[in-house]
XYZ file of C-alpha atoms in Angstrom:
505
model
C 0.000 0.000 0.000
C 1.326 3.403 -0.395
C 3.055 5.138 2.097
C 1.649 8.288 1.593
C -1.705 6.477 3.339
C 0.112 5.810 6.401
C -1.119 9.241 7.894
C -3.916 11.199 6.468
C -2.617 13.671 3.852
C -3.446 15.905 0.991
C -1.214 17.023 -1.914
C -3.255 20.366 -1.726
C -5.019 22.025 0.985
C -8.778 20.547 0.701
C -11.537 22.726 0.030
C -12.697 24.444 3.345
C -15.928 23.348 4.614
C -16.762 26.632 7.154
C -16.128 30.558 7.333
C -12.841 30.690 8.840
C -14.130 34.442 9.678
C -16.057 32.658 12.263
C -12.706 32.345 14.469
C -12.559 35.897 14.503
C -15.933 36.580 15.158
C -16.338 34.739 17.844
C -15.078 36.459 20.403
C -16.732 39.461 19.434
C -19.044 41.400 21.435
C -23.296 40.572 19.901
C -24.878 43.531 19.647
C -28.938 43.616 20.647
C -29.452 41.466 23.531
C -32.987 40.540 22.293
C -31.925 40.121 18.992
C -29.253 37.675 19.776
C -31.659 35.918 22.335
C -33.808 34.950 19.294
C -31.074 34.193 16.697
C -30.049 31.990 19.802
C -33.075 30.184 19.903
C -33.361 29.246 16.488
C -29.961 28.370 15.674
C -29.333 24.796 14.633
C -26.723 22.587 13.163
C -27.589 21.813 9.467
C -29.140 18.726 9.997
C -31.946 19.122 12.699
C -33.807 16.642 13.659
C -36.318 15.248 11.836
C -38.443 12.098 11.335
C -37.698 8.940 9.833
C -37.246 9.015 6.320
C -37.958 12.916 5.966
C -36.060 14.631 4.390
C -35.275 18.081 3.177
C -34.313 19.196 -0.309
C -32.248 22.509 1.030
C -30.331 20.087 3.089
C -29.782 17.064 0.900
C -28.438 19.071 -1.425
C -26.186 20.801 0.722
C -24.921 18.018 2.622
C -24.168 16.660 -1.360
C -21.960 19.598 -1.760
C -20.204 19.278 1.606
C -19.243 15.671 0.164
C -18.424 16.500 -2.944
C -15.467 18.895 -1.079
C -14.731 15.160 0.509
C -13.962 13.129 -2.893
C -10.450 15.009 -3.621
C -8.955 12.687 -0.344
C -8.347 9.096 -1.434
C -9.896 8.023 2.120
C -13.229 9.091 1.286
C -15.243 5.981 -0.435
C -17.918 7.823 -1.034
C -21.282 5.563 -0.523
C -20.033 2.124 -0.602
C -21.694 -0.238 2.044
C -20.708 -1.343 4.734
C -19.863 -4.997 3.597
C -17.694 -4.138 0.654
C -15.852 -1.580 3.830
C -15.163 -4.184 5.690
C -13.281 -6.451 2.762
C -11.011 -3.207 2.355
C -9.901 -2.746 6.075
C -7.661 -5.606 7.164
C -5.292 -4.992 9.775
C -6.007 -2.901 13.305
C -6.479 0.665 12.769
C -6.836 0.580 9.244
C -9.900 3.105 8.661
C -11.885 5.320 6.084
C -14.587 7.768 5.433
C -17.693 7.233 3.750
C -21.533 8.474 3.906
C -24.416 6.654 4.541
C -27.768 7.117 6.465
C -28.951 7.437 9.724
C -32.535 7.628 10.347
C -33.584 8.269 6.729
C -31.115 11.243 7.035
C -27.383 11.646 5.166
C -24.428 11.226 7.348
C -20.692 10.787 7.116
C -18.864 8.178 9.254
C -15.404 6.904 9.627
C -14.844 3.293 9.221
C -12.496 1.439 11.589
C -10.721 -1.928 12.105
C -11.252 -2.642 15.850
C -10.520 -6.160 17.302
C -11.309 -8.388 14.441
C -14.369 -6.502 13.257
C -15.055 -2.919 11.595
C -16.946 -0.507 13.633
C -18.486 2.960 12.460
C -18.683 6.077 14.070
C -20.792 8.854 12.889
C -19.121 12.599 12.383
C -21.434 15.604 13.129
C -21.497 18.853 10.807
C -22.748 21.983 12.924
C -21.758 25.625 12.406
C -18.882 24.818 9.806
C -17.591 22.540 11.691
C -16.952 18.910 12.247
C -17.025 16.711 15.026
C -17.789 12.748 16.556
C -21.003 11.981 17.637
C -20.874 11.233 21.233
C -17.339 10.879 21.693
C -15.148 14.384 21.429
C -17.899 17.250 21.724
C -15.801 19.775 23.011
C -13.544 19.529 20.052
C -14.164 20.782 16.781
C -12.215 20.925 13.693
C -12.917 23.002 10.249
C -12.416 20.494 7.763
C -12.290 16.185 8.221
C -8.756 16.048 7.193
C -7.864 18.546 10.381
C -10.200 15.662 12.437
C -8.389 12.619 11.426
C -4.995 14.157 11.814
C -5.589 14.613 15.206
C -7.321 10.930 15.831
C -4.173 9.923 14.398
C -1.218 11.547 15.989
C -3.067 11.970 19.464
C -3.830 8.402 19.105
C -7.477 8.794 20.330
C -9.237 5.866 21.388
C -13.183 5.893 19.432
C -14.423 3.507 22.535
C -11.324 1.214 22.224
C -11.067 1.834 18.416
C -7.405 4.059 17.575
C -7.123 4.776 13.901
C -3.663 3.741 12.319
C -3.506 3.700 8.585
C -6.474 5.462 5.841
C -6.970 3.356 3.590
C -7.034 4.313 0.034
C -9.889 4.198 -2.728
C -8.900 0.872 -4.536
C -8.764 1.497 -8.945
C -11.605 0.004 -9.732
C -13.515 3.454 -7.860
C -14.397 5.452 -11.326
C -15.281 9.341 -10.261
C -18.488 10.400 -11.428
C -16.812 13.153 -13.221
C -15.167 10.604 -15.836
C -18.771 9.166 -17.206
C -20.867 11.167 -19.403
C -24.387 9.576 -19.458
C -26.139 10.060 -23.446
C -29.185 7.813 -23.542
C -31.549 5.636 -21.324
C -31.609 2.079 -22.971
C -33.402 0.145 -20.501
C -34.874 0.326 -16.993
C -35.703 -2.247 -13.753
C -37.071 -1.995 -10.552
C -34.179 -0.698 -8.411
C -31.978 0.767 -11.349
C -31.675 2.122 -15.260
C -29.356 1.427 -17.967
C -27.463 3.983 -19.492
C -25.439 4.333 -22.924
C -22.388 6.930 -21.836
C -18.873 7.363 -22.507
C -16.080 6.613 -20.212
C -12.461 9.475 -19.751
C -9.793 7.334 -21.038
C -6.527 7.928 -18.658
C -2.758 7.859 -19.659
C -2.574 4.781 -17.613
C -4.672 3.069 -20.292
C -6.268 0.621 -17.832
C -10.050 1.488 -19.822
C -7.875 0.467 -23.119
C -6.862 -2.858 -21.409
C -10.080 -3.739 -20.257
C -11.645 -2.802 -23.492
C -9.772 -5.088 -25.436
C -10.017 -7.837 -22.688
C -13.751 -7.525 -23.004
C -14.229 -7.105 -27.056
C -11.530 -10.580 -27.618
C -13.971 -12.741 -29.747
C -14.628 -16.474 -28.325
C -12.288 -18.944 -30.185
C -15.826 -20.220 -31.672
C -16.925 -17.218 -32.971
C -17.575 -16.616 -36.896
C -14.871 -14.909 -38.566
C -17.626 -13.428 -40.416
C -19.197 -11.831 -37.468
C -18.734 -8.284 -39.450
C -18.398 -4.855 -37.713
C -20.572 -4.351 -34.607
C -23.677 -1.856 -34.941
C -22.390 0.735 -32.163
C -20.547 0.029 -28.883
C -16.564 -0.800 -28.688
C -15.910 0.024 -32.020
C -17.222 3.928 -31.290
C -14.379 4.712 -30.336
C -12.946 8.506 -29.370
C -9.034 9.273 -29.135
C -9.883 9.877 -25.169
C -13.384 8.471 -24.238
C -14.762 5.123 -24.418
C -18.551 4.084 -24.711
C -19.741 1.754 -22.106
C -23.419 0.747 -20.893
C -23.765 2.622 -17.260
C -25.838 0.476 -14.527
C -27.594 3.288 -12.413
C -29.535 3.204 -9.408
C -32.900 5.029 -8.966
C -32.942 7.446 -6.033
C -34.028 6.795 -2.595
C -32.163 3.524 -2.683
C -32.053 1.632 0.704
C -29.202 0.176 2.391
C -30.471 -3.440 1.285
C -30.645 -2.184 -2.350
C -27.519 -0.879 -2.506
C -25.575 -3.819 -0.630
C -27.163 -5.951 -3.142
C -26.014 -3.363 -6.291
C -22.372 -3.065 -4.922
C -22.370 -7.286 -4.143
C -23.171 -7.639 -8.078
C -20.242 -5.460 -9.276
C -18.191 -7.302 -6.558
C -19.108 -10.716 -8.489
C -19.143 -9.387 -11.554
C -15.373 -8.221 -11.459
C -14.038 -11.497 -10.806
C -15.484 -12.662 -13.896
C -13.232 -12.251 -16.985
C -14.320 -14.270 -20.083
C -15.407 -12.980 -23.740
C -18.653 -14.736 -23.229
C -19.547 -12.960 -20.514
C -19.903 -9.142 -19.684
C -16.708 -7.384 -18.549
C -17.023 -4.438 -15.769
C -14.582 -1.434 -16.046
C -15.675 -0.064 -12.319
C -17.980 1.387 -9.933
C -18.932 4.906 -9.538
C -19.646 4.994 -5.497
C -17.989 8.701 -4.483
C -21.383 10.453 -5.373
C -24.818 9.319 -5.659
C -26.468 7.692 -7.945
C -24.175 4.781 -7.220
C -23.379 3.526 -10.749
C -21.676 0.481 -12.579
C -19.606 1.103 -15.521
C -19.620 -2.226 -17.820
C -18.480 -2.857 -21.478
C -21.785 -2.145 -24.014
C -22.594 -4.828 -26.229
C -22.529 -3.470 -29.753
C -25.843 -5.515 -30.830
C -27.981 -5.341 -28.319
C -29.735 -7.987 -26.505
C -30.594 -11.295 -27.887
C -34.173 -11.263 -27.398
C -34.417 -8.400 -29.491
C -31.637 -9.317 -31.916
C -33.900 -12.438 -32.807
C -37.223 -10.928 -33.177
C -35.723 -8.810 -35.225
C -33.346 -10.260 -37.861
C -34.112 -13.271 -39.789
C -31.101 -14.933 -38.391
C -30.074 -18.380 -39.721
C -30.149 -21.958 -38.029
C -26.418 -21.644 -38.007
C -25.954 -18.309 -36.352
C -28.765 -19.454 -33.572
C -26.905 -23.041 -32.986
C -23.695 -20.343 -32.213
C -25.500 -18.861 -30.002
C -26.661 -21.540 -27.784
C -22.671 -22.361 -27.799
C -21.549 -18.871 -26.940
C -24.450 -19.284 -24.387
C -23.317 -22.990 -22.926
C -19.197 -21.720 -22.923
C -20.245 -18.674 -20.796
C -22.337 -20.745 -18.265
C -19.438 -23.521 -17.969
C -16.980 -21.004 -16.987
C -19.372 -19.508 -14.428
C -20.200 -23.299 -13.187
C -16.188 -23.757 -13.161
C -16.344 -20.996 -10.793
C -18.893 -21.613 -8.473
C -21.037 -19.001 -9.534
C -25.019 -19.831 -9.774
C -26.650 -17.512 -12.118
C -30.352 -17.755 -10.943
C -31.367 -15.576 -14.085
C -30.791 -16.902 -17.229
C -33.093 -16.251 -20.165
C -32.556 -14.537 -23.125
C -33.875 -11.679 -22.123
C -30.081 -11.538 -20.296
C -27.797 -12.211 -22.909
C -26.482 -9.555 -24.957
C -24.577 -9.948 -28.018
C -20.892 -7.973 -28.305
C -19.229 -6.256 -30.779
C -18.381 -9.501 -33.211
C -22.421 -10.637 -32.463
C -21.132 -12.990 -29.839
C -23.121 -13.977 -26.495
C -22.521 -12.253 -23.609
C -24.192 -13.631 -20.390
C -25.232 -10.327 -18.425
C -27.275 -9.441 -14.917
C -25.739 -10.857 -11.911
C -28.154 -9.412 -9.529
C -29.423 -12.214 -8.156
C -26.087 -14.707 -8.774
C -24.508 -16.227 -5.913
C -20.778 -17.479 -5.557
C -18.308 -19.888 -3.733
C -21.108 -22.541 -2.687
C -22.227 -25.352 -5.025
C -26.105 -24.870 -3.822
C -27.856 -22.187 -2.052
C -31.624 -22.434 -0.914
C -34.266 -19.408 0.094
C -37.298 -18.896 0.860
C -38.793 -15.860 -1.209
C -38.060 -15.594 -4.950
C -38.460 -12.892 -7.077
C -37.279 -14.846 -10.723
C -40.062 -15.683 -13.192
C -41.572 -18.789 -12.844
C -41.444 -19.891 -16.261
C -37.762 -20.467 -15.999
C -37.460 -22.467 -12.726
C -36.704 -25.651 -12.041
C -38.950 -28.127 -10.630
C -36.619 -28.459 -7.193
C -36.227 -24.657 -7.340
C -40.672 -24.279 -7.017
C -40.484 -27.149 -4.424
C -37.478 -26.652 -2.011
C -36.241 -23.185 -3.198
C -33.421 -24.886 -4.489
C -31.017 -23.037 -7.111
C -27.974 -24.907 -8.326
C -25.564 -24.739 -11.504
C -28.262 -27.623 -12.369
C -31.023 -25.617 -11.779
C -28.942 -23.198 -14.765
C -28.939 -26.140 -16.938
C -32.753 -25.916 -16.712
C -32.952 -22.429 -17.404
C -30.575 -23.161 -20.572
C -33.336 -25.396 -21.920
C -35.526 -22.657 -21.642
C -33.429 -20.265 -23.097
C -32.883 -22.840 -25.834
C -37.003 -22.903 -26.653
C -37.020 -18.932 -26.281
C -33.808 -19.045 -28.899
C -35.418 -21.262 -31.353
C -39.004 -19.757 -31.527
C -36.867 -16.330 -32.530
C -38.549 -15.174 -28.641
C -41.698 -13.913 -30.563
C -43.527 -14.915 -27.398
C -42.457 -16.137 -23.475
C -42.501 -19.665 -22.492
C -45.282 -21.596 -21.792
C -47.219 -19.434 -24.359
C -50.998 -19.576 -23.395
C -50.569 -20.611 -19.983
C -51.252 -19.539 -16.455
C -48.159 -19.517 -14.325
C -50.111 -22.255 -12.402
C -50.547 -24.321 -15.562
C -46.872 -24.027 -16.227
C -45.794 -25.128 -12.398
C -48.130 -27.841 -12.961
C -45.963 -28.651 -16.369
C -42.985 -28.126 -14.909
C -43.532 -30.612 -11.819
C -44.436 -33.030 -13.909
C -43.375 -35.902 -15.346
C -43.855 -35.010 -18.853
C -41.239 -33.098 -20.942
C -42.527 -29.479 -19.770
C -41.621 -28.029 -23.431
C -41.413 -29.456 -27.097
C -38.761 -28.539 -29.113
C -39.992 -25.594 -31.448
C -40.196 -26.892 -35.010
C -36.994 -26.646 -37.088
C -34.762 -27.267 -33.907
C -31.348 -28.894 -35.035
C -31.837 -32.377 -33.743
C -28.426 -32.077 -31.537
C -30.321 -28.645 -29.471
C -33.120 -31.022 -29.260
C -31.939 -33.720 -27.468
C -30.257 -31.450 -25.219
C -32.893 -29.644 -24.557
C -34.296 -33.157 -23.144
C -31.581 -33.987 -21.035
C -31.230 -30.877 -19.422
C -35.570 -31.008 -18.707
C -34.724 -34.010 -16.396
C -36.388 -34.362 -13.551
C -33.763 -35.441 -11.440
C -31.061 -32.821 -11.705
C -28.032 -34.938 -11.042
C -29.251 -36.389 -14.212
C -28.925 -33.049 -15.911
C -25.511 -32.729 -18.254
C -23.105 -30.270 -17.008
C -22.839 -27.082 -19.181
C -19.027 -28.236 -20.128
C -20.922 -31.758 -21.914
C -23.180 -29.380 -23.149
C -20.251 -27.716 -24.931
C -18.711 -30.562 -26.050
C -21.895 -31.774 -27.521
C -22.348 -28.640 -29.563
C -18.216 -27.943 -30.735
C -16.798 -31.222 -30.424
C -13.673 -30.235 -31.792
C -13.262 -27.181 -28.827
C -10.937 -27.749 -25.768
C -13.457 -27.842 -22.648
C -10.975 -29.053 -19.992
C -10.996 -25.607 -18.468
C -14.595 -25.853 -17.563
C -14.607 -28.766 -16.191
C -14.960 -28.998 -12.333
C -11.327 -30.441 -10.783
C -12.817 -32.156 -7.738
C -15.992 -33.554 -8.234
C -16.871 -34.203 -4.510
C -16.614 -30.018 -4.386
C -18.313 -28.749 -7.397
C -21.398 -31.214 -7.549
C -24.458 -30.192 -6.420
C -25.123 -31.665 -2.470
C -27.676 -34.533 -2.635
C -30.709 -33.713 -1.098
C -32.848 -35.840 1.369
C -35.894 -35.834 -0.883
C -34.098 -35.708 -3.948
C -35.999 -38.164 -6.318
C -35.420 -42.107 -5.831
C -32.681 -43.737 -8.132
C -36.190 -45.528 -9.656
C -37.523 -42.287 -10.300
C -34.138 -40.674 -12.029
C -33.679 -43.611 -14.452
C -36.966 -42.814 -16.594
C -34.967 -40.724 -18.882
C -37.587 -41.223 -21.764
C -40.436 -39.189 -20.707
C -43.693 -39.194 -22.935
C -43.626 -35.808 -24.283
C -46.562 -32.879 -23.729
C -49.210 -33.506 -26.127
């Protein structure tokens, strides 16, 4: 880490956050005894009290510019959670700043490494100046740098908690100021998707993960052409990416679960799957700066052009690479439909939305869902159950949506009741559409199986589709770790072993 951290420090004095006529004026002598009776009565820091979730526009908005003074200092994360905090401060002392809520209400805190966990303490702005909550009232500095220092050097104790070393905004923190935001292409409950450009630096780390992130897969068509917009806009000093943003009044919950998808999202690194450049967390909106896929998504990309059997069958390959490497990685999807794979710059797949994925555990189970039914497996409705074998289900559906060009949703006709009722069954849920290659369609049956340690993994899946493609990367080194755990009503080895099912008439 650098050594400039080890104290708090600024290459230039920061902006000041108070008068510093006020020093001066304090002393003076108040004219108007009655007049400075009343201003006495109605003075109050800037944030008074107020109820739960109330808030006022005057303040917000002042309290955004007393932060916005706070992003020159490489301490300040800006509004990052407390989770992805806590992965950033490892040893004893080590500590930050960073704004979050209190009662509905803005606040900044500092962050602090205290006996094996990280506490928070919040800092009070009244009259221009700054102070701890609680702990130091009768001292009161100017700006938070003047704070810290003396935390530091004093060595004050925050109720057993002495801060040693600020740690430093890691480089995957993008300031606001370096994304431009040009159109809206998209929108969800908790957050929007934006088509903007990205400040290229001299340290050319954008240009690296650009051309990480537009690599074609070694099955793509050489023929792929130029992409229709995206990577290959390119500026001499900006780069256009797709911009992940959250809608305002975002709770703690929401944005936990918006930071945690980045998180996952930036240990992925594959060309079938979407690259992230960076979060944006110093101001708010919190955003998410990933690479934009030149063509679009493939839902719309197949309703739209008359694409052949062959370019279709690549996709489903594309689709099937991307999912083994996330399976080789322990990382359970939970979402996949066409509706979430976008197609890059050479029209390849690109598996996208990792807001409700999971990683490190070969099976996770809860109890309220929010996924559409019509892509669930049958031990997913029962059990809450999601597995990489509950993906391979989802694939088969993403396979019918694929191959009926997604001019309609699954189960077309049907109450969501009538398809759980399909689904449970012991029928083949689905038909292959007509004019399925006969190799798609006998996957699609496998992976429909009822049992899902019956299911093919998504590296046979690949194999099956580009025999001639190396696959030994996907597939899992220690079988006792990567399978799925049995469960205790799991199907009976009778039941598993009808794997010809009379199909739905």
């Amino acid at each position: 880490m650098n050594s400039e951290y080890s104290k708090v420090r600024s290459i230039r004095r920061p902006v000041s956050l108070g008068k510093r006529s006020q020093r001066s004026t304090r002393t003076k002598k108040k004219k108007g005894g009655d007049e400075e009776k009343t201003q006495g009565a109605t003075k109050k820091s800037l944030f008074s009290h107020r109820a739960k979730n109330e808030t006022n526009p005057e303040e917000t908005e002042a309290f955004a510019n007393i932060c916005r003074c706070l992003i020159e200092h490489r301490w300040y994360h800006g509004v990052m959670p407390r989770g992805e905090i806590s992965t950033l401060l490892e040893d004893e002392g080590d500590f930050c700043v960073r704004k979050t809520t209190e009662r509905g209400k803005p606040i900044v805190c500092i962050s602090v490494k205290c006996q094996k966990e990280v506490r928070h303490f919040p800092l009070v702005f009244e009259n221009g100046q700054w102070t701890l909550k609680n702990l130091i009232k009768t001292r009161r500095f100017y700006e938070v740098v003047e704070l810290l220092n003396a935390l530091v050097t004093e060595k004050i104790a925050l109720s057993g908690a002495i801060l040693v070393r600020a740690v430093p905004r890691p480089d995957y923190y993008i300031p606001h100021s370096d994304i431009s935001l040009i159109c809206k292409l998209g929108e969800g409950a908790f957050g929007e998707v934006w088509k903007g450009s990205l400040k290229r630096h001299e340290d050319g780390k954008a240009k690296k993960a650009e051309e990480k992130s537009a690599a074609p897969s070694s099955a793509a068509p050489s023929s792929a052409g130029s992409a229709l917009s995206g990577n290959s806009e390119k500026g001499k000093s900006r780069l256009y990416v797709a911009v992940k943003k959250m809608k305002g009044n975002a709770t703690k919950a929401m944005t936990e679960e918006f930071v945690m998808e980045a998180k996952l999202m930036r240990q992925l690194v594959h060309p079938n799957i979407v690259t992230v450049y960076g979060v944006a967390p110093s101001e708010e909106p919190l955003m998410i700066v990933l690479e934009l896929a030149g063509n679009g998504c493939l839902k719309s990309y197949v309703a739209k052009y008359q694409c052949p059997p062959d370019q279709l069958l690549q996709f489903t390959a594309d689709a099937a690479r991307g999912m083994a490497y996330l399976s080789s990685k322990l990382v359970i999807h939970r979402d996949l439909a066409a509706r979430n794979l976008l197609l890059g710059t050479f029209v390849e797949v690109k598996i996208s939305d990792f807001g409700l994925s999971s990683s490190g555990k070969t099976e996770i189970k809860v109890k309220q869902m929010k996924v559409p039914i019509r892509w669930l497996a049958p031990e997913t409705l029962e059990e809450g159950v999601f597995s990489t074998k509950t993906d391979v289900w989802a694939y088969a559906v993403t396979l019918w949506e694929i191959f009926t060009r997604c001019q309609t949703d699954p189960y077309p006709g049907l109450t969501n009741q009538q398809a759980k009722d399909l689904i449970r069954g012991d029928a083949l849920p689905m038909n292959p559409p007509e004019g399925t290659p006969p190799i798609v369609a006998k996957i699609m049956e496998d992976c429909f199986n009822k049992n899902p340690d019956d299911r093919p993994s998504f590296a046979a899946i690949l194999k099956r589709l580009r025999p001639d493609e190396d696959v030994s990367a996907y597939e899992p080194k220690d079988q006792s770790v990567t399978s799925p755990v049995k469960r205790a009503n799991a199907p009976s080895a009778e039941q598993s072993a009808r794997s010809k099912r009379p199909s739905r008439k």
